[in-house]
């Protein structure tokens, strides 16, 4: 099992018991290691670490990947949103258009596939 390190820049500065690691005489507070983490796409051990990262790096990340300079517009072409309903006889996956309210059924595979989209104007 591979352990991932929390990417929070100050993770080691939060002095919780579980971060105190090392040989008896030489324990230090260390960045958390986990097999899975729940925040920031699995990169952070806590909301605090996620926020610390955002505070320090989001300007550079946004400049790197492209800062939005014009407002986006919701249109019929890009208003498709994946949704699911739980019912007694199972889970139903569906695409719903936020403007026209049209519903189109989806398979579970299509629902889980992040590259599968009906949004014509969103992805290049
Ligand atoms: Zn952390």
PDB file of C-alpha atoms and ligand atoms in Angstrom:
ATOM      1  CA  UNK A   1       0.000   0.000   0.000  1.00  0.00           C
ATOM      2  CA  UNK A   2       1.465   3.323  -1.095  1.00  0.00           C
ATOM      3  CA  UNK A   3       1.060   6.165   1.334  1.00  0.00           C
ATOM      4  CA  UNK A   4       0.519   9.633  -0.009  1.00  0.00           C
ATOM      5  CA  UNK A   5       1.810  12.741   1.694  1.00  0.00           C
ATOM      6  CA  UNK A   6      -0.594  15.564   2.464  1.00  0.00           C
ATOM      7  CA  UNK A   7       0.310  18.483   0.191  1.00  0.00           C
ATOM      8  CA  UNK A   8      -0.583  21.103   2.802  1.00  0.00           C
ATOM      9  CA  UNK A   9       2.448  23.398   3.165  1.00  0.00           C
ATOM     10  CA  UNK A  10       1.915  23.700   6.938  1.00  0.00           C
ATOM     11  CA  UNK A  11       0.642  20.197   7.710  1.00  0.00           C
ATOM     12  CA  UNK A  12       3.677  19.475   9.936  1.00  0.00           C
ATOM     13  CA  UNK A  13       3.015  22.641  11.953  1.00  0.00           C
ATOM     14  CA  UNK A  14      -0.272  21.346  13.364  1.00  0.00           C
ATOM     15  CA  UNK A  15       0.893  19.621  16.516  1.00  0.00           C
ATOM     16  CA  UNK A  16      -1.518  16.710  16.760  1.00  0.00           C
ATOM     17  CA  UNK A  17      -0.470  13.398  18.326  1.00  0.00           C
ATOM     18  CA  UNK A  18      -0.795  11.474  15.061  1.00  0.00           C
ATOM     19  CA  UNK A  19       1.756  13.770  13.373  1.00  0.00           C
ATOM     20  CA  UNK A  20       4.422  13.081  16.028  1.00  0.00           C
ATOM     21  CA  UNK A  21       6.657  10.426  14.468  1.00  0.00           C
ATOM     22  CA  UNK A  22      10.127   8.969  14.641  1.00  0.00           C
ATOM     23  CA  UNK A  23      12.382   7.121  17.110  1.00  0.00           C
ATOM     24  CA  UNK A  24      11.606   7.589  20.805  1.00  0.00           C
ATOM     25  CA  UNK A  25      14.279  10.173  21.597  1.00  0.00           C
ATOM     26  CA  UNK A  26      13.903  12.073  18.343  1.00  0.00           C
ATOM     27  CA  UNK A  27      10.239  12.488  17.547  1.00  0.00           C
ATOM     28  CA  UNK A  28       9.197  15.340  15.249  1.00  0.00           C
ATOM     29  CA  UNK A  29       5.880  16.618  13.982  1.00  0.00           C
ATOM     30  CA  UNK A  30       5.659  15.465  10.370  1.00  0.00           C
ATOM     31  CA  UNK A  31       3.460  15.882   7.333  1.00  0.00           C
ATOM     32  CA  UNK A  32       0.604  13.360   7.471  1.00  0.00           C
ATOM     33  CA  UNK A  33       0.869  10.217   5.351  1.00  0.00           C
ATOM     34  CA  UNK A  34      -2.299   8.375   4.401  1.00  0.00           C
ATOM     35  CA  UNK A  35      -3.386   5.708   1.940  1.00  0.00           C
ATOM     36  CA  UNK A  36      -6.294   7.955   1.000  1.00  0.00           C
ATOM     37  CA  UNK A  37      -7.327  11.503   1.767  1.00  0.00           C
ATOM     38  CA  UNK A  38     -10.678  13.157   1.293  1.00  0.00           C
ATOM     39  CA  UNK A  39      -9.930  16.765   0.430  1.00  0.00           C
ATOM     40  CA  UNK A  40      -8.750  18.516  -2.708  1.00  0.00           C
ATOM     41  CA  UNK A  41      -9.016  15.513  -5.000  1.00  0.00           C
ATOM     42  CA  UNK A  42      -7.252  13.274  -2.487  1.00  0.00           C
ATOM     43  CA  UNK A  43      -4.257  15.539  -1.945  1.00  0.00           C
ATOM     44  CA  UNK A  44      -4.973  16.957   1.505  1.00  0.00           C
ATOM     45  CA  UNK A  45      -5.587  15.425   4.937  1.00  0.00           C
ATOM     46  CA  UNK A  46      -7.944  18.185   6.068  1.00  0.00           C
ATOM     47  CA  UNK A  47      -9.892  21.213   4.943  1.00  0.00           C
ATOM     48  CA  UNK A  48      -7.341  23.312   6.853  1.00  0.00           C
ATOM     49  CA  UNK A  49      -4.432  21.908   4.812  1.00  0.00           C
ATOM     50  CA  UNK A  50      -6.450  22.387   1.607  1.00  0.00           C
ATOM     51  CA  UNK A  51      -7.095  26.028   2.528  1.00  0.00           C
ATOM     52  CA  UNK A  52      -3.436  26.584   3.472  1.00  0.00           C
ATOM     53  CA  UNK A  53      -2.416  25.360   0.020  1.00  0.00           C
ATOM     54  CA  UNK A  54      -5.033  27.520  -1.721  1.00  0.00           C
ATOM     55  CA  UNK A  55      -3.940  30.573   0.266  1.00  0.00           C
ATOM     56  CA  UNK A  56      -0.323  30.084  -0.775  1.00  0.00           C
ATOM     57  CA  UNK A  57      -0.586  28.703  -4.307  1.00  0.00           C
ATOM     58  CA  UNK A  58      -3.942  29.428  -5.954  1.00  0.00           C
ATOM     59  CA  UNK A  59      -2.803  32.661  -7.647  1.00  0.00           C
ATOM     60  CA  UNK A  60       0.113  30.847  -9.294  1.00  0.00           C
ATOM     61  CA  UNK A  61      -2.034  27.810 -10.163  1.00  0.00           C
ATOM     62  CA  UNK A  62      -4.730  29.972 -11.761  1.00  0.00           C
ATOM     63  CA  UNK A  63      -2.157  31.993 -13.712  1.00  0.00           C
ATOM     64  CA  UNK A  64      -0.560  28.743 -14.868  1.00  0.00           C
ATOM     65  CA  UNK A  65      -3.775  27.080 -16.051  1.00  0.00           C
ATOM     66  CA  UNK A  66      -5.487  30.212 -17.298  1.00  0.00           C
ATOM     67  CA  UNK A  67      -7.189  32.972 -15.383  1.00  0.00           C
ATOM     68  CA  UNK A  68     -10.794  33.697 -16.299  1.00  0.00           C
ATOM     69  CA  UNK A  69     -10.960  37.180 -17.808  1.00  0.00           C
ATOM     70  CA  UNK A  70     -14.536  37.184 -19.113  1.00  0.00           C
ATOM     71  CA  UNK A  71     -17.656  35.850 -17.424  1.00  0.00           C
ATOM     72  CA  UNK A  72     -18.851  32.473 -18.674  1.00  0.00           C
ATOM     73  CA  UNK A  73     -22.436  32.215 -19.872  1.00  0.00           C
ATOM     74  CA  UNK A  74     -24.793  29.343 -19.222  1.00  0.00           C
ATOM     75  CA  UNK A  75     -26.363  28.326 -22.518  1.00  0.00           C
ATOM     76  CA  UNK A  76     -28.375  25.338 -23.692  1.00  0.00           C
ATOM     77  CA  UNK A  77     -25.137  23.905 -25.091  1.00  0.00           C
ATOM     78  CA  UNK A  78     -23.220  23.860 -21.798  1.00  0.00           C
ATOM     79  CA  UNK A  79     -26.043  23.456 -19.271  1.00  0.00           C
ATOM     80  CA  UNK A  80     -25.873  19.642 -19.071  1.00  0.00           C
ATOM     81  CA  UNK A  81     -25.344  18.420 -15.537  1.00  0.00           C
ATOM     82  CA  UNK A  82     -24.975  14.855 -14.292  1.00  0.00           C
ATOM     83  CA  UNK A  83     -27.372  13.873 -11.537  1.00  0.00           C
ATOM     84  CA  UNK A  84     -28.472  10.701  -9.846  1.00  0.00           C
ATOM     85  CA  UNK A  85     -31.619   9.629  -8.070  1.00  0.00           C
ATOM     86  CA  UNK A  86     -31.883   6.943  -5.422  1.00  0.00           C
ATOM     87  CA  UNK A  87     -35.043   4.925  -5.649  1.00  0.00           C
ATOM     88  CA  UNK A  88     -36.212   1.707  -4.084  1.00  0.00           C
ATOM     89  CA  UNK A  89     -35.294  -0.278  -7.189  1.00  0.00           C
ATOM     90  CA  UNK A  90     -31.842   1.219  -7.707  1.00  0.00           C
ATOM     91  CA  UNK A  91     -29.838   4.267  -8.657  1.00  0.00           C
ATOM     92  CA  UNK A  92     -30.755   6.184 -11.778  1.00  0.00           C
ATOM     93  CA  UNK A  93     -28.185   8.288 -13.600  1.00  0.00           C
ATOM     94  CA  UNK A  94     -29.351  11.122 -15.757  1.00  0.00           C
ATOM     95  CA  UNK A  95     -28.155  14.181 -17.616  1.00  0.00           C
ATOM     96  CA  UNK A  96     -30.315  17.231 -16.912  1.00  0.00           C
ATOM     97  CA  UNK A  97     -30.160  20.414 -18.945  1.00  0.00           C
ATOM     98  CA  UNK A  98     -30.275  23.348 -16.515  1.00  0.00           C
ATOM     99  CA  UNK A  99     -31.975  25.580 -19.063  1.00  0.00           C
ATOM    100  CA  UNK A 100     -34.335  23.388 -21.056  1.00  0.00           C
ATOM    101  CA  UNK A 101     -34.864  20.871 -18.161  1.00  0.00           C
ATOM    102  CA  UNK A 102     -34.525  18.071 -20.744  1.00  0.00           C
ATOM    103  CA  UNK A 103     -33.464  14.759 -19.128  1.00  0.00           C
ATOM    104  CA  UNK A 104     -31.393  12.089 -20.856  1.00  0.00           C
ATOM    105  CA  UNK A 105     -30.624   8.738 -19.240  1.00  0.00           C
ATOM    106  CA  UNK A 106     -26.973   7.852 -18.533  1.00  0.00           C
ATOM    107  CA  UNK A 107     -25.277   4.560 -17.817  1.00  0.00           C
ATOM    108  CA  UNK A 108     -23.308   4.262 -14.589  1.00  0.00           C
ATOM    109  CA  UNK A 109     -20.098   4.124 -16.686  1.00  0.00           C
ATOM    110  CA  UNK A 110     -20.967   7.374 -18.446  1.00  0.00           C
ATOM    111  CA  UNK A 111     -21.826   8.969 -15.098  1.00  0.00           C
ATOM    112  CA  UNK A 112     -18.437   8.021 -13.620  1.00  0.00           C
ATOM    113  CA  UNK A 113     -16.450   8.950 -16.743  1.00  0.00           C
ATOM    114  CA  UNK A 114     -15.242  12.524 -16.201  1.00  0.00           C
ATOM    115  CA  UNK A 115     -14.489  12.870 -19.907  1.00  0.00           C
ATOM    116  CA  UNK A 116     -18.013  11.935 -20.927  1.00  0.00           C
ATOM    117  CA  UNK A 117     -20.044  15.090 -21.315  1.00  0.00           C
ATOM    118  CA  UNK A 118     -22.831  16.511 -23.417  1.00  0.00           C
ATOM    119  CA  UNK A 119     -21.522  20.008 -22.792  1.00  0.00           C
ATOM    120  CA  UNK A 120     -20.562  21.174 -26.268  1.00  0.00           C
ATOM    121  CA  UNK A 121     -19.229  24.544 -25.186  1.00  0.00           C
ATOM    122  CA  UNK A 122     -17.237  23.473 -22.111  1.00  0.00           C
ATOM    123  CA  UNK A 123     -14.464  21.061 -23.026  1.00  0.00           C
ATOM    124  CA  UNK A 124     -12.051  21.418 -25.903  1.00  0.00           C
TER     125      UNK A 124
HETATM  126 ZN1  LIG B   1      -2.300  17.890   6.071  1.00  0.00          ZN
END
